Amino acid sequence: MKHHFTLLFAAGCISISPLQAQNLPVYLDETKPLEQRIDDALSRMTLDEKIAVIHAQSKFSSPGVGRLGFPDLWTDDGPHGVRPDVLWDEWRQAGQTNDSCVAFPALTCLAATWNPAMARLYGESLGEEALYRNKNVILGPGVNIFRTPLGGRNFEYMGEDPYLASRMVVPYVQGLQSKGVASCVKHYCLNNDEEYRHQVNVVVSDRALHEIYLPAFKAAVQEGGAWSIMGAYNLYQNQHNCHNATTLNQILKGQWQFDGVVISDWGGCHNTEEAIVNGLDLEFGTWTDGLTMGKTNAYDLYHMAQAYKTLIKQGKYTTRELDEKVRRVLRLFYRTTMNRHKPQGFLCSEAHYATALRIAQEGIVLLKNEGQLLPLDPNTARRILVVGENAIKMMTVGGGSSSLKAQHEILPLDGIRARFTNAQVDYARGYVGDTVQSYDGVTVGRSLRDDRPASELLAEAVTKAKAADVVIFVGGLNKSDHQDSESHDRQQYGLPYDQDALIEALTQANPRLVYVGISGNCVAMPWLSKVPAVVQGWFSGSESGKAIASVLAGDVNPSGRLPFTWYASLNDCGAHALNTYPGTWRDDHQIIDEEYREDIFVGYRWTDLPARTLRKQFNVGPARVLFPFGHGLSYTTFQIVQVQADKRELTPADRISFTVSVQNTGQRAGQTTLQLYVSDKKCSVPRPVKELKAFQKVMLQPGERRDVTLTLDQQALSFYDAQQQRWVAEPGDFEALIGFSAGDIVSRQAFRLK
C-alpha cells in the first residue's frame, strides 16, 4: 500500500496529513530543497532507469520512472500552437477529435508587434492550451536570426536583430513556464537557413557568434529562465550542434550556467560518444519509425540508449556524465510533470482567440499608404474586389513542424466580407498556386482546385477590377516546400505563380489597389511604385481574416513594425551580395561549409554601411532598401517634440536615460514605437553604423503628448572582443539615435563614456 500511495501522491491525486508527510521519501517531499530531492531520486534509480529517461520512447514522449512515481514526459511542437497528436511511432495524425487548438500568429508577426507584453500574453495562452492537452514541453519559441530572406523557417523566428529578439523571447518563455509548461527554445544555434540543414557547417567569427547569433538564446536562459533548449541540425566547428563541445558545454552550460535540459532536434543526434561528453541530455527522433520500418526495439538503438549502456558496462565511461544528464531531466520532471501546483488549462477559449486577434492586429504592418487609400472609406468603396489565392487558402496547415489543426481559421476573404457588409464584395482567383490543403493527415474542407488556364484567371480578375471601386490583392507566399516552410529554402526572391504580372495588370485596370502580403519573409516588389497601399499581413493564425479586415477598415489603427530589413533585391542582402549562401561542398560532398563573411553586418547593419566601405572592404556595390528595419506606418501621425538626456558623461557603472517627448499630431488614437540606436563614434574594431539598444511602444490619443524614458547601460555600448573572449565598452564618444525606424532617425544625442 505504501508504494501505491507514493504513486498517487506523485500524480497529485490526493491530499496527505502532516503525519503522513513525515514518512515520505525525500524525493517526494515538497518541503525539501529541489536539489536534495533530485539527489535522492537519482540515488534510487537503476542503470536501466537512468538510460531510459534520456531518450525517447515514442515520437514525442520519453519515459518517466514508473517505479518511483515519475510520469512520462510529453513534448509537442509549437511555437504557434499545440500540434495535433500523432501516432505513437509515425508522423501520421492519430485521428483524435479533441486535439484542435487556437492557432496563434507566427513569431514574425509577434516580433512585428514590438510589444513584449504581447509576447507574455502569447506564452501564457499557449501554456494554457498545452496544459489542457497534457503537454509538458512546448518546442519553441524559435529565435534564430533572419540572415537571408530565402530562409524557409524565418516565419518561425523573431527577425534579424538580436536585441529585438531578446526582448521578445524573455516574456514568451516566462509566460509559458508560468503555467508549468517548459519552453524548449530553438534551434541552438546558427540554424539560419533550411537547405542542407543536416550538412551545413557554419563558419563564423567568435564576434559575430556572440553579438548576432547568441544574444536571444542567452536572454532566454539567463533572463527568461528557460527549462530546456533544443540543439540545431547544423554543424559548428565540424561538430553537430546537438552535441557540440563549444556551444553546449563551454557556452550554454559553462558561461551561461544553464541548469535545464538540452534536447536534440528530431534526428539531430549522430554519435554516441559525442553525445555523452558534449552536452546532450535528452535524445529524440533518431530513426523513430522502428515499429513500421525497422526493428521493434528501435528506441533501444538510439545513440544514448543501449549503445551508451554498453560503453558503461565495458568500463569506457563511468556514470558521471550519465548522472549529470539524469539530474537535469529530473529537474525538468519536478518543474513540469511533478509540479502539483500547476494552474488550470484551457483549450480554444474565447480569451485565447482574443489574444490571437490582438497580436495579429498589433503585428500587421502598414508599409505604404499613398493618397491615404487606407483605411477604406465605406462611402467610396461600395464595390470591393478581392483577388488572390491567399485570400481563400488556409495557412495554419503546412509549413513543417509548426503545422496545426486549428479549430477554426478565418480566411481573408471571409473576414473582409464579414466586415464590409454594406459593400458588394466580389472575388477573383487571379492565379492558381498550390491547391494542397493538408499536412500529415490534417485536412481542411475547402477545395482549391481550379482547372482554368492562367490566361482566363488573369482576364477574369482584370475585367472585374475595372468595375470595382477598390481592389484588394491578397497574395505573397504560402507554406509549401521552397516557400515559407521547414526543410527547404525559397528558390527565388520574387513572388511565385507569376503574381507580379497579375499585379501589373491589375494596376493598369484599377490604380486603387491594396496589396496584402501573406508571408513570413520579404519579397521582391518590382511593381511597388504603381501600388498605392501595401500591408504586410504575415501568417496571422486563427483570426487572420478578421485582423486583416479590421486594419483595412480602420477599426484598428496599424502599429506593427518590421522586424527585418525589406531588401530591394536579393543581392542587397549581405549573405547574397558576398555569395556565401548556401555554402561550398567539400570534396567528399558530405559537408557543406557556409562562411558568414558579412560577419556582424546582418540586416540593417549591412545596408547602413557606406558605399565606400562596401566597395573597399567587401568589393560590392551599395545596398538598397524598400522598407527599413523598424518601419511601419499609421493612420495618424506622430512627432518627437523633445529629447533630454539625464547626463552627458557616464562611468561603466552608470546608466544614461533619455526622456523622449512624443505627441500624436493626427486625428486618430494610435500606437507608435520609439526606437533608440547606439552609434560608437570611434572604436578599435569595425562597428555597425548603429545598433538597436532600446525601444518602447506607446499609445496616444489625438493631440496627446507623453514622455517616454529609454535607458542605456554599459552593455548597450559594448562589443564582443574575440581575443579577450569578453564584452568590452571602450571609453569615448557615442551617439544615441532616436526615431521611428532604422531609416527614420529624428534626434541625435551625443554622450561620452569615461
CSV table of N, CA and C in Angstrom, one decimal, residues 35 38-39 42 259 261 322-332:
chain,number,residue,atom,x,y,z
A,35,GLU,N,17.2,20.4,-5.1
A,35,GLU,CA,18.4,19.7,-5.4
A,35,GLU,C,18.5,18.5,-4.5
A,38,ILE,N,16.3,15.9,-5.9
A,38,ILE,CA,16.9,15.3,-7.1
A,38,ILE,C,17.9,14.3,-6.8
A,39,ASP,N,18.8,14.6,-5.8
A,39,ASP,CA,19.8,13.7,-5.3
A,39,ASP,C,19.2,12.4,-4.8
A,42,LEU,N,17.8,10.3,-7.7
A,42,LEU,CA,18.9,9.8,-8.5
A,42,LEU,C,19.5,8.6,-7.9
A,259,ASP,N,20.8,25.4,-16.3
A,259,ASP,CA,20.6,24.2,-15.5
A,259,ASP,C,19.4,23.3,-16.0
A,261,VAL,N,17.6,21.2,-19.6
A,261,VAL,CA,17.8,20.0,-20.4
A,261,VAL,C,18.1,20.4,-21.8
A,322,LEU,N,26.4,10.4,-17.2
A,322,LEU,CA,25.0,9.9,-17.2
A,322,LEU,C,24.2,10.5,-16.1
A,323,ASP,N,24.8,10.5,-14.9
A,323,ASP,CA,24.2,11.1,-13.7
A,323,ASP,C,23.9,12.6,-13.9
A,324,GLU,N,24.8,13.3,-14.6
A,324,GLU,CA,24.6,14.7,-14.8
A,324,GLU,C,23.4,14.9,-15.7
A,325,LYS,N,23.3,14.1,-16.8
A,325,LYS,CA,22.1,14.2,-17.7
A,325,LYS,C,20.8,13.9,-17.0
A,326,VAL,N,20.8,12.8,-16.2
A,326,VAL,CA,19.6,12.4,-15.5
A,326,VAL,C,19.2,13.4,-14.4
A,327,ARG,N,20.2,14.0,-13.8
A,327,ARG,CA,19.9,15.1,-12.8
A,327,ARG,C,19.2,16.2,-13.5
A,328,ARG,N,19.6,16.6,-14.7
A,328,ARG,CA,18.9,17.7,-15.4
A,328,ARG,C,17.5,17.2,-15.8
A,329,VAL,N,17.3,16.0,-16.3
A,329,VAL,CA,16.0,15.5,-16.7
A,329,VAL,C,15.1,15.5,-15.4
A,330,LEU,N,15.6,15.0,-14.3
A,330,LEU,CA,14.8,15.0,-13.1
A,330,LEU,C,14.4,16.4,-12.7
A,331,ARG,N,15.3,17.4,-12.9
A,331,ARG,CA,14.9,18.8,-12.6
A,331,ARG,C,13.8,19.2,-13.5
A,332,LEU,N,13.8,18.8,-14.7
A,332,LEU,CA,12.7,19.1,-15.6
A,332,LEU,C,11.4,18.4,-15.2
